[in-house]
PDB file of C-alpha atoms in Angstrom:
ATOM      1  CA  UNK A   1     -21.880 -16.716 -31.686  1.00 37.00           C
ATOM      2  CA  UNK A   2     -18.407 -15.672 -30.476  1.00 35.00           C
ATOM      3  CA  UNK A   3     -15.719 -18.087 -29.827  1.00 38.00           C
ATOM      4  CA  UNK A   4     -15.085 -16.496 -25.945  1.00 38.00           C
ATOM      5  CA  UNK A   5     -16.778 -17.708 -22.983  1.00 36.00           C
ATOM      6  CA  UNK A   6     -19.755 -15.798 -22.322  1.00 39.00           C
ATOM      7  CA  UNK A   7     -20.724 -16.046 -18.617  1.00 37.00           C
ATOM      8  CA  UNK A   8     -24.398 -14.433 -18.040  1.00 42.00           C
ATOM      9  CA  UNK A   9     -23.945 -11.006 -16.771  1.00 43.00           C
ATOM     10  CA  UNK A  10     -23.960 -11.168 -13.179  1.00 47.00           C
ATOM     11  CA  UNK A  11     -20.674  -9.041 -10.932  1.00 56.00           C
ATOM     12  CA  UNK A  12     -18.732 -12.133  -9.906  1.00 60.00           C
ATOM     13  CA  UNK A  13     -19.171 -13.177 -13.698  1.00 50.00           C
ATOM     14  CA  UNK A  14     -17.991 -10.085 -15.108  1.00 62.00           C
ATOM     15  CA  UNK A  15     -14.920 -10.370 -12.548  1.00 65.00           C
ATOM     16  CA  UNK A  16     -14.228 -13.859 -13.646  1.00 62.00           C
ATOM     17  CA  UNK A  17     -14.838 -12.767 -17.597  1.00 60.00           C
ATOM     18  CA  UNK A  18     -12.254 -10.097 -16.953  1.00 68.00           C
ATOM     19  CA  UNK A  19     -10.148 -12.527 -15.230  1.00 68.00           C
ATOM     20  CA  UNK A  20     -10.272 -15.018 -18.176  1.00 53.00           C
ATOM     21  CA  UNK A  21      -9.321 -12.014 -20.484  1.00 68.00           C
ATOM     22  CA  UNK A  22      -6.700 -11.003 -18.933  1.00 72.00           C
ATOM     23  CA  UNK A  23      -4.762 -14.337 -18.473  1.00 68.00           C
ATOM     24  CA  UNK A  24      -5.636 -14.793 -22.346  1.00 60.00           C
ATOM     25  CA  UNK A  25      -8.244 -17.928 -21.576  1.00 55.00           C
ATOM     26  CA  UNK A  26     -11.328 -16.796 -22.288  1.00 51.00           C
ATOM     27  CA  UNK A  27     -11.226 -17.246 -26.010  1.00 53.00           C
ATOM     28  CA  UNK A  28      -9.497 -20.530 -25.952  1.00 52.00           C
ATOM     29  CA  UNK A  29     -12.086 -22.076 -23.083  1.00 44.00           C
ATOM     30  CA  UNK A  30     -14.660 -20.480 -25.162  1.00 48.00           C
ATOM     31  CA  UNK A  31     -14.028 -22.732 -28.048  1.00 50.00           C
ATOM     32  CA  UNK A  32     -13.294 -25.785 -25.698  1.00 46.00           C
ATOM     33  CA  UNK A  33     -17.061 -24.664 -24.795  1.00 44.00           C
ATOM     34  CA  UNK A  34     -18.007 -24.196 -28.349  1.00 50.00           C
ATOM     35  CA  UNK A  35     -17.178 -28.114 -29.372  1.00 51.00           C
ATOM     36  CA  UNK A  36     -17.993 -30.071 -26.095  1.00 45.00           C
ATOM     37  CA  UNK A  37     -21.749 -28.329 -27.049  1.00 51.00           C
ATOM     38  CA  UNK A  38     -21.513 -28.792 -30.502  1.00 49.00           C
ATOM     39  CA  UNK A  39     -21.020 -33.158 -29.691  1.00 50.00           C
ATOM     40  CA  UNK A  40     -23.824 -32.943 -26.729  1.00 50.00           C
ATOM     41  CA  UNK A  41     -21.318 -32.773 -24.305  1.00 48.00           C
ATOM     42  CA  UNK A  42     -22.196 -29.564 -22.686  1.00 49.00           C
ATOM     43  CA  UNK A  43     -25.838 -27.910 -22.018  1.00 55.00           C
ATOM     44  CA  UNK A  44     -26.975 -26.494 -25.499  1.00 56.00           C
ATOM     45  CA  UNK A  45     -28.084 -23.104 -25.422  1.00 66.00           C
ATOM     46  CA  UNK A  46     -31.526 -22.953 -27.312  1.00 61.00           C
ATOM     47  CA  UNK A  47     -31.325 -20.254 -29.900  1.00 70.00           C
ATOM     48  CA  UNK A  48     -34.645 -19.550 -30.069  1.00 83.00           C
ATOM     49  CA  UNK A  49     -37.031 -19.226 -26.990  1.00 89.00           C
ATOM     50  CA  UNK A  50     -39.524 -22.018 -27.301  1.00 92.00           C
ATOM     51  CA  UNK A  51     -42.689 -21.213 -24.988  1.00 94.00           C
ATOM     52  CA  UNK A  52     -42.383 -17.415 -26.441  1.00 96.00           C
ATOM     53  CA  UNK A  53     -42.248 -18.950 -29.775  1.00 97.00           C
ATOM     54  CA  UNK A  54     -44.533 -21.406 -29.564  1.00 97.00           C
ATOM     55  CA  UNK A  55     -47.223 -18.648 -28.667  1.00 98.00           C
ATOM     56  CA  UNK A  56     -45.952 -16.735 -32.143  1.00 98.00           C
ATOM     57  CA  UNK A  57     -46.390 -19.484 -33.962  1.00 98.00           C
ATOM     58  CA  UNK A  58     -50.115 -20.705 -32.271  1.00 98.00           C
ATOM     59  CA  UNK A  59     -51.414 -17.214 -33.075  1.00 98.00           C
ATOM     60  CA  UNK A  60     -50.124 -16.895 -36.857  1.00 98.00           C
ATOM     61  CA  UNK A  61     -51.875 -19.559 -37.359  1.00 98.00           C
ATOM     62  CA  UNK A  62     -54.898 -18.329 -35.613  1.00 97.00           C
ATOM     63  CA  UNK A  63     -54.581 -15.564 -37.950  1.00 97.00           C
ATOM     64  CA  UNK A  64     -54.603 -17.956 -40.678  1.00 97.00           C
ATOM     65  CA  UNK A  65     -57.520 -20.059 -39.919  1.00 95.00           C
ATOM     66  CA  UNK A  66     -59.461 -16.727 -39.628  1.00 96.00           C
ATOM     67  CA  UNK A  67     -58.129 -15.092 -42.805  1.00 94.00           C
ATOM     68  CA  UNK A  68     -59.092 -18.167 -45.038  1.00 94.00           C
ATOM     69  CA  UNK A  69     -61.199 -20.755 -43.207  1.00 94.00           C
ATOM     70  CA  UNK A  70     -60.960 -23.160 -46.043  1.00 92.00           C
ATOM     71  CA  UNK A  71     -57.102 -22.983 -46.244  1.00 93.00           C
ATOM     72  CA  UNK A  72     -55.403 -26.628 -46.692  1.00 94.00           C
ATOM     73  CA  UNK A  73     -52.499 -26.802 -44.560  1.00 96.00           C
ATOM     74  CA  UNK A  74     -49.076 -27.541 -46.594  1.00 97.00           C
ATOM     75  CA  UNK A  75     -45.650 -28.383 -45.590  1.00 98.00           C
ATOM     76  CA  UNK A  76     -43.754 -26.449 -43.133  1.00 98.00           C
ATOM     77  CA  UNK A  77     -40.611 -25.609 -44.555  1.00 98.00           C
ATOM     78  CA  UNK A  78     -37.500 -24.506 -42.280  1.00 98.00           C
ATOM     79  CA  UNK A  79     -34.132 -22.721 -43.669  1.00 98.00           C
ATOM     80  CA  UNK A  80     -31.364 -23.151 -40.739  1.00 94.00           C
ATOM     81  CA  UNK A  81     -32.573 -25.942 -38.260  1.00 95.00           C
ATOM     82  CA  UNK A  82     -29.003 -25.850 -35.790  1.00 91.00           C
ATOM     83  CA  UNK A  83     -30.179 -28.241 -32.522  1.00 92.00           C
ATOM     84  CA  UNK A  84     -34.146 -28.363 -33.741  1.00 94.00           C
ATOM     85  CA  UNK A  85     -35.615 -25.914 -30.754  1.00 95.00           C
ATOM     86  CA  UNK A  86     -37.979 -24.192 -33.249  1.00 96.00           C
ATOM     87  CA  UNK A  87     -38.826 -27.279 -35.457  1.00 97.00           C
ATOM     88  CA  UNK A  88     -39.901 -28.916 -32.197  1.00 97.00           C
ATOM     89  CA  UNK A  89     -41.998 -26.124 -31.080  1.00 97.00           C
ATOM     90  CA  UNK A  90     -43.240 -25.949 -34.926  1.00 98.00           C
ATOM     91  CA  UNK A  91     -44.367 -29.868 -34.551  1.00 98.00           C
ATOM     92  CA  UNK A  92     -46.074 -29.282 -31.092  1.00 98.00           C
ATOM     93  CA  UNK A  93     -48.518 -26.204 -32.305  1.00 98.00           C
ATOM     94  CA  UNK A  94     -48.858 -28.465 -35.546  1.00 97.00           C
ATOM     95  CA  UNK A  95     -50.466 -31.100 -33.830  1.00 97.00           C
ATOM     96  CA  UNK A  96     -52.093 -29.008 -31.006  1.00 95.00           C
ATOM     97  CA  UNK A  97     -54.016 -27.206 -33.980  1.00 95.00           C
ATOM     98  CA  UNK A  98     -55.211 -30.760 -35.877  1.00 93.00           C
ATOM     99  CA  UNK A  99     -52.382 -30.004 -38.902  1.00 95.00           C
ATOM    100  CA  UNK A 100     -50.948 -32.987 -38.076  1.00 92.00           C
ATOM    101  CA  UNK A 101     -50.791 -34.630 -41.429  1.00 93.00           C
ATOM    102  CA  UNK A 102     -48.169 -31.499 -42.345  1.00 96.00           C
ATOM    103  CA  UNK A 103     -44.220 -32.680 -43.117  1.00 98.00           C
ATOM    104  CA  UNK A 104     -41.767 -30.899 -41.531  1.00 98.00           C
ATOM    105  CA  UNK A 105     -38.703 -30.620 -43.852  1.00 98.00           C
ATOM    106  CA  UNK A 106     -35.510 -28.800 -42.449  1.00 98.00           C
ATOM    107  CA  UNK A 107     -32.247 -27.335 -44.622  1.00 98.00           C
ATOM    108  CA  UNK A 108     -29.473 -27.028 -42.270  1.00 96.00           C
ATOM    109  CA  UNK A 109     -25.477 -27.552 -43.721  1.00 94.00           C
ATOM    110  CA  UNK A 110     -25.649 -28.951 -39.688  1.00 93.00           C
ATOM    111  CA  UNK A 111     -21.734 -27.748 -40.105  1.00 91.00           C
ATOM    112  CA  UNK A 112     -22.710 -24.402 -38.887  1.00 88.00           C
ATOM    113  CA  UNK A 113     -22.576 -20.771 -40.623  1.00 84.00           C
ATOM    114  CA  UNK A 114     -20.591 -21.207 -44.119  1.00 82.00           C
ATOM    115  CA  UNK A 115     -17.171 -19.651 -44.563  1.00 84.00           C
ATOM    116  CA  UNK A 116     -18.783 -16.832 -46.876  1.00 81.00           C
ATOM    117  CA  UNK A 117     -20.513 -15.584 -43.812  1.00 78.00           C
ATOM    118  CA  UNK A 118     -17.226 -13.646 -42.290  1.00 80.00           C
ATOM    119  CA  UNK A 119     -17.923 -11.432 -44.675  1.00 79.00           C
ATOM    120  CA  UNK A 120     -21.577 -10.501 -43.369  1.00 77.00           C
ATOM    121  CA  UNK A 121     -20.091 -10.283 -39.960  1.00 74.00           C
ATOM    122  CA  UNK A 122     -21.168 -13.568 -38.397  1.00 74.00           C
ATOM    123  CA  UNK A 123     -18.703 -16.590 -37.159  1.00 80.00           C
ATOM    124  CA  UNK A 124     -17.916 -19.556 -40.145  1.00 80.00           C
ATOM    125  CA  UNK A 125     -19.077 -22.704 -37.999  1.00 82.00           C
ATOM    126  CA  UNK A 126     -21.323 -21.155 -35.457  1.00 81.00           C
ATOM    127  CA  UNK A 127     -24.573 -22.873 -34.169  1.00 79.00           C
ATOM    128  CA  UNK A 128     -22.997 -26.438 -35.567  1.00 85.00           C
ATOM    129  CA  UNK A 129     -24.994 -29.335 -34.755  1.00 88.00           C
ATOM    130  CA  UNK A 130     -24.402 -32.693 -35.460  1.00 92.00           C
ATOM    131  CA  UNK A 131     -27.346 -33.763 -37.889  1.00 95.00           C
ATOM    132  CA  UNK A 132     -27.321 -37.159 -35.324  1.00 94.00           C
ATOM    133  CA  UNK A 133     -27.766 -35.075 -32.055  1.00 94.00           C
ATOM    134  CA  UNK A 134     -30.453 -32.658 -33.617  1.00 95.00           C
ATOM    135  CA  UNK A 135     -32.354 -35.772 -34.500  1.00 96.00           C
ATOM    136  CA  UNK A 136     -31.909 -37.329 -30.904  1.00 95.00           C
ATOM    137  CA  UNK A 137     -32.912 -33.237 -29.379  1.00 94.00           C
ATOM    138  CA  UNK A 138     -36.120 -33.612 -31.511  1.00 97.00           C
ATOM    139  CA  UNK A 139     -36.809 -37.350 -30.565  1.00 97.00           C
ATOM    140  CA  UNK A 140     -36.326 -36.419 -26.762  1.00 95.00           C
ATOM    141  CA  UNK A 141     -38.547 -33.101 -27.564  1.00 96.00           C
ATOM    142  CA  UNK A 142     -41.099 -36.038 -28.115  1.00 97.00           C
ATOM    143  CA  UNK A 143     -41.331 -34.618 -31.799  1.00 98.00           C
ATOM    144  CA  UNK A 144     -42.184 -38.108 -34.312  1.00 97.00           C
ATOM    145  CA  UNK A 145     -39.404 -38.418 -36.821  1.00 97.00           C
ATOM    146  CA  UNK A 146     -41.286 -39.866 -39.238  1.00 97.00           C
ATOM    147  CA  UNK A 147     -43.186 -36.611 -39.852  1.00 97.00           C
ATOM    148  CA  UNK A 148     -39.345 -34.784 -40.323  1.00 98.00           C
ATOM    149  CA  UNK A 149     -36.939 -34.600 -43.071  1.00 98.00           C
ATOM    150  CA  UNK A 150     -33.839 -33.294 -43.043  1.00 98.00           C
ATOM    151  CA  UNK A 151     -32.174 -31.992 -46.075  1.00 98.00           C
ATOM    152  CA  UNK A 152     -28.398 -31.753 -45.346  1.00 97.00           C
ATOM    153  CA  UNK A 153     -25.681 -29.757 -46.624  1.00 96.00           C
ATOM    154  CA  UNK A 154     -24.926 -25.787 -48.343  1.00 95.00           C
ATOM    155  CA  UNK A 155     -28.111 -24.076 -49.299  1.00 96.00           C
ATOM    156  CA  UNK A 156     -26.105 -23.477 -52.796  1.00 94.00           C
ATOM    157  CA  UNK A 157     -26.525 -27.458 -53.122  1.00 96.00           C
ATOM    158  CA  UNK A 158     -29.853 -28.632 -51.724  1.00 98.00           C
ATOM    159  CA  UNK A 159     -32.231 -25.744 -52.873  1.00 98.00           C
ATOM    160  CA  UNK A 160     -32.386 -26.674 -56.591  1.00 98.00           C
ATOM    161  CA  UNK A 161     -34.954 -28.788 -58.256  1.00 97.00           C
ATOM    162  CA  UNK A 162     -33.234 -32.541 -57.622  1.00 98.00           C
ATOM    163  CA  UNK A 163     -34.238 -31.518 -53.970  1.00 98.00           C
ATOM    164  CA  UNK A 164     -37.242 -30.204 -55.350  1.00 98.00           C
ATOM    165  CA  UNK A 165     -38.239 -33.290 -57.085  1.00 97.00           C
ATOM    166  CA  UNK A 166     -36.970 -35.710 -54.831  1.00 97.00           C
ATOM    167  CA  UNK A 167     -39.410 -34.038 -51.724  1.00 97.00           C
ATOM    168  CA  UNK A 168     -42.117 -33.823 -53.829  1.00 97.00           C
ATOM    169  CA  UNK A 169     -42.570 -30.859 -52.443  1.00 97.00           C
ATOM    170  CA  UNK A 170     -46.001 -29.024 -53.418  1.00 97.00           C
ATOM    171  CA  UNK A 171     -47.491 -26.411 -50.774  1.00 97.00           C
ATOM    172  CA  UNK A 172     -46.242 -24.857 -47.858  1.00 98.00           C
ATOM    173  CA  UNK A 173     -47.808 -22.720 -45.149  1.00 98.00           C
ATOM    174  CA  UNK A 174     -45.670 -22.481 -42.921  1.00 98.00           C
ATOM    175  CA  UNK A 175     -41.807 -21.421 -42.951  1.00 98.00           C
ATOM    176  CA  UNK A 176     -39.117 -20.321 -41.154  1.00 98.00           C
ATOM    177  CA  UNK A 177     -36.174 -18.510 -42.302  1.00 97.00           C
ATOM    178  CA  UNK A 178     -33.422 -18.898 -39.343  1.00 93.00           C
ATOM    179  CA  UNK A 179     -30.286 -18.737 -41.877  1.00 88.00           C
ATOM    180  CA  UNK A 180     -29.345 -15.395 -40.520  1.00 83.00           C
ATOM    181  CA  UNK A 181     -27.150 -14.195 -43.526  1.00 90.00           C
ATOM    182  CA  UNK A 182     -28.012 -12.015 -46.562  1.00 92.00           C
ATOM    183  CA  UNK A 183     -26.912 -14.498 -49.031  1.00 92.00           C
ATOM    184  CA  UNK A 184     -28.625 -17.366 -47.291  1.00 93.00           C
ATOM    185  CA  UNK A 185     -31.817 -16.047 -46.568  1.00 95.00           C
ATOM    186  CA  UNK A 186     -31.609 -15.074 -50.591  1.00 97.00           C
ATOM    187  CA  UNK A 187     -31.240 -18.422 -51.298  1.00 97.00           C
ATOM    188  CA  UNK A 188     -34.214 -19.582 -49.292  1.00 98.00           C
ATOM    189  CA  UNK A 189     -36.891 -16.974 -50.301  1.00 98.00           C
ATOM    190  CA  UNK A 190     -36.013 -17.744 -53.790  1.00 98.00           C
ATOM    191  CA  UNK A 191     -36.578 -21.586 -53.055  1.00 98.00           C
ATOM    192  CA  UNK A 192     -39.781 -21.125 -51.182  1.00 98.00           C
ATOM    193  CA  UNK A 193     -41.523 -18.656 -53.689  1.00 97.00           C
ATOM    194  CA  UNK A 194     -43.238 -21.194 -56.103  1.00 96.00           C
ATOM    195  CA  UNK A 195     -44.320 -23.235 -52.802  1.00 98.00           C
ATOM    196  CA  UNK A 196     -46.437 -19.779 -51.461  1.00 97.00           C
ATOM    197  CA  UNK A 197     -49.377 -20.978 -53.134  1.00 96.00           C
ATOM    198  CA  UNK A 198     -52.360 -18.635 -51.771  1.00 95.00           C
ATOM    199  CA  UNK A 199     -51.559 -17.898 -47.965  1.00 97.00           C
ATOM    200  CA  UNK A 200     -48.553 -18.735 -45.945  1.00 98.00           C
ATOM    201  CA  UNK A 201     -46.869 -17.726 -42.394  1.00 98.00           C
ATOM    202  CA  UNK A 202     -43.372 -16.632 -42.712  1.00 98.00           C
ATOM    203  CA  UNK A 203     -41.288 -16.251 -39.880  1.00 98.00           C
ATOM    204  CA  UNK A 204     -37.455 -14.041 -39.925  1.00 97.00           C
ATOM    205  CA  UNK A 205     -35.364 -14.745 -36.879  1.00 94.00           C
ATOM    206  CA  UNK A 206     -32.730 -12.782 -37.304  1.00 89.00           C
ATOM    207  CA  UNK A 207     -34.343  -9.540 -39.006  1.00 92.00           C
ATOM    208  CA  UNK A 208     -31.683  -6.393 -39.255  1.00 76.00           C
ATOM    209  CA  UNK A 209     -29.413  -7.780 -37.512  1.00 70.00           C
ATOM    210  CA  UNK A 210     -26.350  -6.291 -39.844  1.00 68.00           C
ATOM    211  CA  UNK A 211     -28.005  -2.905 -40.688  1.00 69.00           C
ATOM    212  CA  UNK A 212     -26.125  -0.943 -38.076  1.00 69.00           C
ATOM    213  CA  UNK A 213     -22.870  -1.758 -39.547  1.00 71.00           C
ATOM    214  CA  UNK A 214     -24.282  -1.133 -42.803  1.00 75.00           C
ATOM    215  CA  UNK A 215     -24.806  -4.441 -44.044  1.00 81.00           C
ATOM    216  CA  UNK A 216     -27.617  -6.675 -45.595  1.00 88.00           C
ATOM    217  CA  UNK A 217     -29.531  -9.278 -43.953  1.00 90.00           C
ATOM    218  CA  UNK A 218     -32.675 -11.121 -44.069  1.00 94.00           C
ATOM    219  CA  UNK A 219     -34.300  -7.466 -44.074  1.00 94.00           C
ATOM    220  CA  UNK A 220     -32.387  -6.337 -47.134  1.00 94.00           C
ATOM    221  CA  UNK A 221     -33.343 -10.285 -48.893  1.00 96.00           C
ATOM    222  CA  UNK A 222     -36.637  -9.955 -47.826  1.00 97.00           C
ATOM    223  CA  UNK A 223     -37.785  -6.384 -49.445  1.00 96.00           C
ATOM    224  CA  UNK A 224     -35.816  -7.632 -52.711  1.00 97.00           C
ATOM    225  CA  UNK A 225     -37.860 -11.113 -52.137  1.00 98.00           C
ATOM    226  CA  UNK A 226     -41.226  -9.061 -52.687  1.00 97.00           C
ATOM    227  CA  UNK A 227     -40.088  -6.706 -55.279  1.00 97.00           C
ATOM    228  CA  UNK A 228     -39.336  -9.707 -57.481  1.00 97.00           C
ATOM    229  CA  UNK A 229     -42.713 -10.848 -57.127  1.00 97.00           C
ATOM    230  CA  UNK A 230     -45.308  -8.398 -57.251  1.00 96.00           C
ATOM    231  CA  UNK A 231     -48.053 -10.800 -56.827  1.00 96.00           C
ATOM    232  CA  UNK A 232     -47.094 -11.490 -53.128  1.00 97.00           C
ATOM    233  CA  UNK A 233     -48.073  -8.885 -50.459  1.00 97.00           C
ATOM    234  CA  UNK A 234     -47.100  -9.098 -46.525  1.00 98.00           C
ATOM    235  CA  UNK A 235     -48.731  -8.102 -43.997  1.00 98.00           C
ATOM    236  CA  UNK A 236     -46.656  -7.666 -40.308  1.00 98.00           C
ATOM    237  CA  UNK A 237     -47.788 -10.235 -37.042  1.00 98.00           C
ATOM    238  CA  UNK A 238     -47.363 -10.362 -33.529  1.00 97.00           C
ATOM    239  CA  UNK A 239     -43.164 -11.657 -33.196  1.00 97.00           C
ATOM    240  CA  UNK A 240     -41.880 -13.289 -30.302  1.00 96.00           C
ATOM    241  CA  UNK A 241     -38.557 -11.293 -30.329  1.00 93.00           C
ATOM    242  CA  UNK A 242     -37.532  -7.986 -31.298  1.00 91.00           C
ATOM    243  CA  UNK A 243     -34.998  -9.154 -34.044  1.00 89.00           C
ATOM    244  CA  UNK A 244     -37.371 -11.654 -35.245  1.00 95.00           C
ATOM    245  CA  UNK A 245     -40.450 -10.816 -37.500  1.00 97.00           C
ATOM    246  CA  UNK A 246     -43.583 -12.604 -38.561  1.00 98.00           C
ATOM    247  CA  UNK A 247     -45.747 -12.281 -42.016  1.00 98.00           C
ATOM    248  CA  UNK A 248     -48.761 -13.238 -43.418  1.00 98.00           C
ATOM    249  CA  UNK A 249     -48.047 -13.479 -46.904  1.00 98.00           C
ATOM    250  CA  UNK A 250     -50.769 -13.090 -49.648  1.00 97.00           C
ATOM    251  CA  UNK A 251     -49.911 -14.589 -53.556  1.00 95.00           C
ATOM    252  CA  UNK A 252     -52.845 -12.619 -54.336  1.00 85.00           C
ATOM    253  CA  UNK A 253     -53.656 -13.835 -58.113  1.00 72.00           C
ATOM    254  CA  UNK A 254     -53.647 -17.524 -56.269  1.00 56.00           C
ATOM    255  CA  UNK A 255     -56.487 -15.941 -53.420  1.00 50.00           C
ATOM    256  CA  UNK A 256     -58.635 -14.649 -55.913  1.00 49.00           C
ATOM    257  CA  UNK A 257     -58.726 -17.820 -58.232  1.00 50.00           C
ATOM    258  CA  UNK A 258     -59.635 -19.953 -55.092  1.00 49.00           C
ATOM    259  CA  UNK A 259     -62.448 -16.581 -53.713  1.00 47.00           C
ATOM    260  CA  UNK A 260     -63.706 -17.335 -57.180  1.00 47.00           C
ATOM    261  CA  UNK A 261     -64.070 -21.179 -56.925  1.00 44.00           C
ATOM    262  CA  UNK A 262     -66.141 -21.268 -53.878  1.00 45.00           C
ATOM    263  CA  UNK A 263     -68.196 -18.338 -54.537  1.00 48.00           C
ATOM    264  CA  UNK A 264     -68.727 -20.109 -57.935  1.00 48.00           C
ATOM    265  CA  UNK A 265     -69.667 -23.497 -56.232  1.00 53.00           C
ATOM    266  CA  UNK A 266     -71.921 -21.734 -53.832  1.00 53.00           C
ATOM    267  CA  UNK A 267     -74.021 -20.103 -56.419  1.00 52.00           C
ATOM    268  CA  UNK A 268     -73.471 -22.800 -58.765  1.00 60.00           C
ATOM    269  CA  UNK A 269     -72.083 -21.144 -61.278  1.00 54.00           C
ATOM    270  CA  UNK A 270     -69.320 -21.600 -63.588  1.00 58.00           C
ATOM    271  CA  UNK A 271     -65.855 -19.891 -62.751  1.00 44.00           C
ATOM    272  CA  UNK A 272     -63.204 -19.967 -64.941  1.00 48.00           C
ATOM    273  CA  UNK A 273     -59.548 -19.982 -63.412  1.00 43.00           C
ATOM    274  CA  UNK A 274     -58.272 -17.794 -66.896  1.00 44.00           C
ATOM    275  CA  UNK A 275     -60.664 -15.175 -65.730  1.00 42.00           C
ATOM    276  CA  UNK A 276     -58.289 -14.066 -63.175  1.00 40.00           C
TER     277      UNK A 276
END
């Protein structure tokens, strides 16, 4: 997110951007922009699009149902929340596809990107949104805060096991990395690995993003993500952007245990979990 206005690309825009340049305004009404949005004073700009997404997200979890008909539904677990466009959409499908029981729990510094992330090429403070007025976009989305929980502040202090503890968090099946840096998006696969229990969707918004100036990014974090764990394999969805990617991941040692169980119980026979 720059700092400058942006005006959509139209002629008379592009005149008036050039006009705005040249007088040495554009920069300075950009960031007037930047905070009357960043209060809920000026029309937010969702950063993901919602119907498009929505549809993403409906048909992973098609995918899922289909892939493991007996799969119980964890939490949904979302790295870099900004305004709440996608953890509104998230609660809609949720409910729309009888997973209602499923917590939403969102890790957002809500101060915008951290200063580190100059050096990755992205803006410190970008996508800043009050924690307050991301509640109020999700309320007015019609989403039921007593299903959400936001975890605020640096990924560097939430994702650690207080947090861990504290949430009680078990399973997830669902989760979203939207962090957009290297270091970040690090920081959230490594949180989110013991929560992949047997299947889980995971959604990359921002995927390669840096790797035409040469830098890493949630593409980089994410092949280093399965090389630490062997036991997890990925398998490429439908997306619902071309930066943005969508997996189904596999802990496959977890799959086979549970394969085992129900083939056991079918047959009654006895199935030993050490077996595997």
């Amino acid at each position: 997110m720059s700092g400058a206005v942006c005006l959509p690309d139209h002629p008379a825009k592009r005149w008036a951007n050039r006009v705005l340049e040249r007088v040495h305004l554009r920069k300075p009404l950009g960031r007037v922009h930047v905070t009357l949005r960043h209060w809920g004073l000026a029309p937010w700009q969702p950063l993901v699009p919602a119907q498009r997404f929505s549809a993403c997200v409906d048909n992973a979890l098609a995918e899922l149902r289909r892939t493991d008909p007996s799969h119980q539904f964890g939490d949904y677990l979302e790295f870099g929340v900004s305004r709440g466009t996608s953890m509104a959409a998230v609660y809609h499908v949720l409910q729309k596809n009888d997973f209602a029981s499923a917590r939403l729990i969102g890790f957002d510094s809500f101060a915008g990107m951290p200063p580190e992330s100059a050096s990755e090429g992205w803006e410190p403070g970008a996508y800043a949104s009050p924690i307050g007025l991301t509640r109020r976009h999700l309320r007015s989305k019609g989403v039921d805060l007593g299903k959400v929980t936001l975890v605020k502040g640096w990924f560097s202090d939430t994702l650690n096991e207080t947090t861990r503890s504290g949430l009680q968090l078990g399973k997830a099946s669902l989760i979203m990395v939207d962090c957009d840096i290297y270091t970040a998006s690090k920081e959230a696969l490594a949180f989110s690995a013991q929560h992949i229990h047997d299947r889980a969707i995971m959604i990359f918004d921002d995927w390669g993003w840096r790797e035409q100036d040469g830098q890493p990014g949630q593409k980089e974090a994410f092949a280093e993500f399965l090389t630490e764990h062997p036991d997890i394999k990925a398998d490429p969805l439908p997306s619902y952007l071309e930066q943005a990617r969508v997996f189904m991941i596999t802990r496959w040692a977890n799959a086979l245990k549970l394969i085992g169980v129900v083939v056991a119980s079918t047959f009654g026979l006895e199935f030993s979990l050490e077996a595997v």
